CSV table of C-alpha atoms in Angstrom, one decimal:
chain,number,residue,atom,x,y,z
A,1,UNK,CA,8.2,-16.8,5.6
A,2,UNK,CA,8.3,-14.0,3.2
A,3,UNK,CA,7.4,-10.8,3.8
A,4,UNK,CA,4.4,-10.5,1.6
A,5,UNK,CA,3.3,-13.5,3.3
A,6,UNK,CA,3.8,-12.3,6.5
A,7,UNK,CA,1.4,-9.5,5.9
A,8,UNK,CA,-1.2,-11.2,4.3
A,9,UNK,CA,-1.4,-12.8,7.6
A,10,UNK,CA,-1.4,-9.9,9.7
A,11,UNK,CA,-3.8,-8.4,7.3
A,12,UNK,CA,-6.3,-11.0,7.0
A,13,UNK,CA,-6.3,-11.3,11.2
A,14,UNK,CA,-6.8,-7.7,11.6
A,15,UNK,CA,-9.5,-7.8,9.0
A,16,UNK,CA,-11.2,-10.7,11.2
A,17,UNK,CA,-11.1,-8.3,14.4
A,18,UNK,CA,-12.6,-5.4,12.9
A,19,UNK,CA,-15.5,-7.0,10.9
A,20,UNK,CA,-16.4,-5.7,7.8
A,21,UNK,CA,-17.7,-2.3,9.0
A,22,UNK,CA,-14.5,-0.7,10.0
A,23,UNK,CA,-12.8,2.5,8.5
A,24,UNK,CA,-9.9,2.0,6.0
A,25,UNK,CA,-7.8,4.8,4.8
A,26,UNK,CA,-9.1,4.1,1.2
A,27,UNK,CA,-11.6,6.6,0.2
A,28,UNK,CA,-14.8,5.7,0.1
A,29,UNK,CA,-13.8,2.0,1.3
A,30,UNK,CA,-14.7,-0.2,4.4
A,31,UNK,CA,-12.9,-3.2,5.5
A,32,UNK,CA,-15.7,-5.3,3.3
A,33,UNK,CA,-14.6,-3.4,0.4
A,34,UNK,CA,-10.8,-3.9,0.7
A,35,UNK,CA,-11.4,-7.3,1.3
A,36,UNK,CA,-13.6,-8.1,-2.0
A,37,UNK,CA,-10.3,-5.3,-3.9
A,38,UNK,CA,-7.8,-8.1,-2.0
A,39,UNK,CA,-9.7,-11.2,-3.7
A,40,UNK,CA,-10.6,-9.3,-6.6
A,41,UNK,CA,-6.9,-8.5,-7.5
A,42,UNK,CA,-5.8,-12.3,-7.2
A,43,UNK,CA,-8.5,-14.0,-9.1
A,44,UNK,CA,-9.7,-11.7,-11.7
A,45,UNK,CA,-6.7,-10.1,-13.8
A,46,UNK,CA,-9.1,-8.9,-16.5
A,47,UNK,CA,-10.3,-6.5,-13.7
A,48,UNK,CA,-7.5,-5.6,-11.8
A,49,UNK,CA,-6.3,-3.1,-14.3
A,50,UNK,CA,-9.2,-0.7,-13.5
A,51,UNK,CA,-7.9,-0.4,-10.2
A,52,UNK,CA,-6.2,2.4,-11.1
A,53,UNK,CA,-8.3,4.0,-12.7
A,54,UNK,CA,-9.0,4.6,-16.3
A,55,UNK,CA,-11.9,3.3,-19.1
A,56,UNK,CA,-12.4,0.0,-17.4
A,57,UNK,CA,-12.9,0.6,-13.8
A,58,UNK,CA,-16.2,0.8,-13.5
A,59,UNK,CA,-16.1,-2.8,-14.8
A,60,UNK,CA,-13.8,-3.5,-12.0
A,61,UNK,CA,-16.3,-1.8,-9.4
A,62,UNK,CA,-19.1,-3.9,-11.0
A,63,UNK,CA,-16.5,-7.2,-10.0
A,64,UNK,CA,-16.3,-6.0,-7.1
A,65,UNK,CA,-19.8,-5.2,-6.0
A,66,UNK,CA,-20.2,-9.1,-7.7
A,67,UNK,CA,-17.8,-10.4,-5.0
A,68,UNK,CA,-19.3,-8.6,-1.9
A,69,UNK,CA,-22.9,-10.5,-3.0
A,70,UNK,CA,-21.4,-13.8,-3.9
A,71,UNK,CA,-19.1,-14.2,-0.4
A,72,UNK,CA,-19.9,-13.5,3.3
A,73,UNK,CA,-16.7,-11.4,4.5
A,74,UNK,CA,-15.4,-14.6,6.4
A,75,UNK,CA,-15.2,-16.0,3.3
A,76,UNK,CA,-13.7,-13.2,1.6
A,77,UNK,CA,-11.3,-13.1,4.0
A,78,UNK,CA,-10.6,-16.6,4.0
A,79,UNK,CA,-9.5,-17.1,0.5
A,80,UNK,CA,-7.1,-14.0,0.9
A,81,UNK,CA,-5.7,-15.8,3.7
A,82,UNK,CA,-5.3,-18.4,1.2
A,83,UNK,CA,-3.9,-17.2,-1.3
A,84,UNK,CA,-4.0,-16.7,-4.9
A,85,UNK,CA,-5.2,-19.4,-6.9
A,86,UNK,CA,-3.2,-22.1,-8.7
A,87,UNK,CA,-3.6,-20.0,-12.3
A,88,UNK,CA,-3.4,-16.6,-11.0
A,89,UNK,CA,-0.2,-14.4,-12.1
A,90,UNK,CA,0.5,-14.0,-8.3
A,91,UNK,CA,1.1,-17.3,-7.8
A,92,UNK,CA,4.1,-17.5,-10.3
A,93,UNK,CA,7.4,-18.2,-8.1
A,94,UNK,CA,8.8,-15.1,-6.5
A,95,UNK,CA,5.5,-12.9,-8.1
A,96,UNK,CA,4.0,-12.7,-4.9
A,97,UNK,CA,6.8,-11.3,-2.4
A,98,UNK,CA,7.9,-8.6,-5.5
A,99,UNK,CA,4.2,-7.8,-6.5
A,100,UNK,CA,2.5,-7.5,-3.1
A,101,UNK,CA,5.0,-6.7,-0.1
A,102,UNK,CA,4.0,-3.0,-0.8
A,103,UNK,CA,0.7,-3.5,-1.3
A,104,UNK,CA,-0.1,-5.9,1.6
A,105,UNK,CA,2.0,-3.6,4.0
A,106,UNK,CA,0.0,0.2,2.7
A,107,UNK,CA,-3.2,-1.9,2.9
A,108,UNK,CA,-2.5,-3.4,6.6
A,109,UNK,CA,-1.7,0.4,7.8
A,110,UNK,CA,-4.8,1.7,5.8
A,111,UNK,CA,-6.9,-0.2,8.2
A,112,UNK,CA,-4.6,0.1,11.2
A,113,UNK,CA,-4.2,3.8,10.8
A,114,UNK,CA,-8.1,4.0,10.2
A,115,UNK,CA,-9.0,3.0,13.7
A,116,UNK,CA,-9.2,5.8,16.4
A,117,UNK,CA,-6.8,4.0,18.6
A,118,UNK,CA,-3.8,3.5,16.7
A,119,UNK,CA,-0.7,3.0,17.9
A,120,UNK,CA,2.8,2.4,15.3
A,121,UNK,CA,4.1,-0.5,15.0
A,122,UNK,CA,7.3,-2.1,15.4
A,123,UNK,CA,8.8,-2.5,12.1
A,124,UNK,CA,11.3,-5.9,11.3
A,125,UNK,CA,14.4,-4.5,9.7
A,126,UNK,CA,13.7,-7.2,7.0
A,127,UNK,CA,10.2,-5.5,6.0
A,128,UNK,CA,12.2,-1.9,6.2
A,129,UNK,CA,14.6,-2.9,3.6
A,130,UNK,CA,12.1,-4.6,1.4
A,131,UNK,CA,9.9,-1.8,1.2
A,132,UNK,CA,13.2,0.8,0.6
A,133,UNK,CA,14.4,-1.2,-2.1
A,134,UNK,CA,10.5,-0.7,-4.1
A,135,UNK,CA,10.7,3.0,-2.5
A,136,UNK,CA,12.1,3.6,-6.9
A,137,UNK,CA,8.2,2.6,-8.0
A,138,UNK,CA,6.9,6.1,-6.4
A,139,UNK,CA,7.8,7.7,-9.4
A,140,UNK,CA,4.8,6.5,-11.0
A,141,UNK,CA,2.7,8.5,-8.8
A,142,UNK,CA,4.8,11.8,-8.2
A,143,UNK,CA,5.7,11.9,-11.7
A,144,UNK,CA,3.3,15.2,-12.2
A,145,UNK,CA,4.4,16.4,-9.0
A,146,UNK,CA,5.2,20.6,-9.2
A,147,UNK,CA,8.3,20.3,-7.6
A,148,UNK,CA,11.1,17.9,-7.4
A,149,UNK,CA,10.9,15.2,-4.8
A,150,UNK,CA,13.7,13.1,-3.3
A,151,UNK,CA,13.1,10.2,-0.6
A,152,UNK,CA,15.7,10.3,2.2
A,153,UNK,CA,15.8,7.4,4.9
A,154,UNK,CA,15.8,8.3,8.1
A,155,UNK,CA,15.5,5.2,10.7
A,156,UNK,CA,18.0,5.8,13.2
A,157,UNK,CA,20.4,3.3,12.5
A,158,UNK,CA,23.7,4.1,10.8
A,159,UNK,CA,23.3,1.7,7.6
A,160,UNK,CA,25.4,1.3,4.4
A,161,UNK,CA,24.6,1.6,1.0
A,162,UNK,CA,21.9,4.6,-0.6
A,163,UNK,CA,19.6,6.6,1.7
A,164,UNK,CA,18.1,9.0,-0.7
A,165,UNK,CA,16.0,8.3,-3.8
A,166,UNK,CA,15.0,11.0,-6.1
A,167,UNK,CA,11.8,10.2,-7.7
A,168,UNK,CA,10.7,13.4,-9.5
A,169,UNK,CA,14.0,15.1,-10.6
A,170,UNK,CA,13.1,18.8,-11.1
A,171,UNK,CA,13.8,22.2,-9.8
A,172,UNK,CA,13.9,23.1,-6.9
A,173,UNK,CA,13.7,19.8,-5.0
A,174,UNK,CA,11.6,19.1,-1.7
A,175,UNK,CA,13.3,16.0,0.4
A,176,UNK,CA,10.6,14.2,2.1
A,177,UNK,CA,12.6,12.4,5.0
A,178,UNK,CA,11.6,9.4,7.3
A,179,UNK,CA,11.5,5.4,7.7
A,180,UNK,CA,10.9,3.2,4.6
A,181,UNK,CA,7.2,2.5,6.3
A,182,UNK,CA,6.7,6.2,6.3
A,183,UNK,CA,7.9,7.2,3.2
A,184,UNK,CA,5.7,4.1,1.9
A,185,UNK,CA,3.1,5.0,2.9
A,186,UNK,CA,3.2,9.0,2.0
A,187,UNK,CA,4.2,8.1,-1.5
A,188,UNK,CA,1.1,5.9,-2.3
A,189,UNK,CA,-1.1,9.3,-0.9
A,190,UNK,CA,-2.0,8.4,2.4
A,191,UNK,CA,-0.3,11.6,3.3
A,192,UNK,CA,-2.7,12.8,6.3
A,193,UNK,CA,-1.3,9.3,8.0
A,194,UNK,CA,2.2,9.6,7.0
A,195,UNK,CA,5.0,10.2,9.6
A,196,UNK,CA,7.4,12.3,7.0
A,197,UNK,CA,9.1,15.7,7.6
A,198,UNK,CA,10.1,17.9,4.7
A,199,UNK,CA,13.5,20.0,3.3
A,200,UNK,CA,13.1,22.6,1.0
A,201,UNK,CA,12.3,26.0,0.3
A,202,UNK,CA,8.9,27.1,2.2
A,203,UNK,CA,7.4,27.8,-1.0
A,204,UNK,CA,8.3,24.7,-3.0
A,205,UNK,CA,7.5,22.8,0.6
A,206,UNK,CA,4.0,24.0,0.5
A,207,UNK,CA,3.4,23.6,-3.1
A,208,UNK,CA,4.2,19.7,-3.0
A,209,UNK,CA,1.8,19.2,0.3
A,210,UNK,CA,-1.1,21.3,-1.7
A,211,UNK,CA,-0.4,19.2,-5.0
A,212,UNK,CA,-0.3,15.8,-2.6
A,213,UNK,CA,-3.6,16.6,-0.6
C-alpha cells in the first residue's frame, strides 16, 4: 500500500472518531470542513485552484459550503475513503502517491495535533523519506521569507545521501532542523505545532519566526 493511501485511511478513521465538530489546525476549519476541502479537491478541479487563494476562491468556498448541504459527514467521509473518481486528475497512475502523500499526512496531524490530548506518532521510515524527498516544494511558500532558510534532517539515524535543503537562498541563512514530519509540517505554516529548532543569528532567527507567525 502506498503511502498516500495509507494516510487517507488513517485520516478518514480519525475523521470518523472525532465527528464533524472537532478542531483542525486549519484556520477557521472544523473536521466537517476538511472533509467537504478533502472531497472538494478530488472531484471538482475547476474549484480546487482557489484553494490557495486568489480571484476564485470564494467560488471554491461556495463549492464547498455546496458539499457540506448536499452530504451528511459519513458520507463525506466515505467517498474520501474511496477515493477519487474514475475521471479525476488524481486518479491518473502514480498522481495520487506524488500529489497527496504531503497533503494527506499535514491534514492527518492538522486534526491530530488539534485535539487536546495529543501524543506523536510513530513515524514509518518509508513515510520519513517520502515526505523528505517533497521537503524541495517549500519553496513555494518561503519564497518571500526575510531571511534565508535551509531544511536540515535531524532523525537520529546516521543515513546516506542529502540532509539539508535550502529553500530560500539568501543572506544570512536561518537552518530550521528536525524530522521530515516536522519540518513538513513547519513548512506548510503550522508552525505553533511544529517540533523544529533553529540555527542562526538571534536576530535573523527571530525575524523568520515573526514573518512565519
Amino acid at each position: 500500500m502506498s503511502n498516500s493511501r495509507d494516510e487517507r485511511l488513517a485520516l478518514a478513521a480519525l475523521l470518523e472518531e472525532t465527528g464533524p465538530e472537532a478542531a483542525t489546525l486549519c484556520t477557521g476549519w472544523l473536521t466537517g470542513d476538511l472533509a467537504a476541502h478533502l472531497v472538494l479537491r478530488e472531484r471538482r478541479p475547476d474549484a480546487a485552484a482557489g484553494v490557495m487563494g486568489g480571484p476564485i476562491a470564494p467560488y471554491t468556498a461556495r463549492v464547498q459550503r455546496h458539499y457540506l448541504r448536499k452530504y451528511t459527514f459519513d458520507e463525506l467521509v466515505a467517498l474520501f475513503r474511496n477515493g477519487p473518481p474514475r475521471l479525476s486528475p488524481f486518479a491518473l497512475p502514480g498522481a495520487d502517491e506524488q500529489a497527496n502523500t504531503v497533503e494527506y499526512f499535514v491534514h492527518h496531524e492538522d486534526v491530530r495535533r488539534a485535539q487536546p490530548d495529543w501524543q506523536p506518532r510513530a513515524i514509518i521510515d518509508g513515510l520519513s523519506d517520502a515526505l523528505w524527498r517533497r521537503v524541495k516544494g517549500a519553496k513555494f511558500f518561503l519564497r518571500k521569507s526575510p531571511v534565508g532558510v535551509e531544511l536540515a534532517r535531524d532523525d537520529g539515524d546516521n543515513r546516506t545521501g542529502p540532509y539539508r535543503v535550502t529553500v530560500k537562498n539568501a543572506t544570512p541563512t536561518v537552518t530550521v532542523i528536525g524530522t521530515p514530519a516536522e519540518l513538513t509540517m513547519w513548512a506548510m505554516g503550522r508552525t505553533s505545532a511544529a517540533h523544529v529548532r533553529f540555527d542562526g543569528t538571534g536576530e535573523a532567527v527571530a525575524a523568520l519566526k515573526a514573518w512565519r507567525s
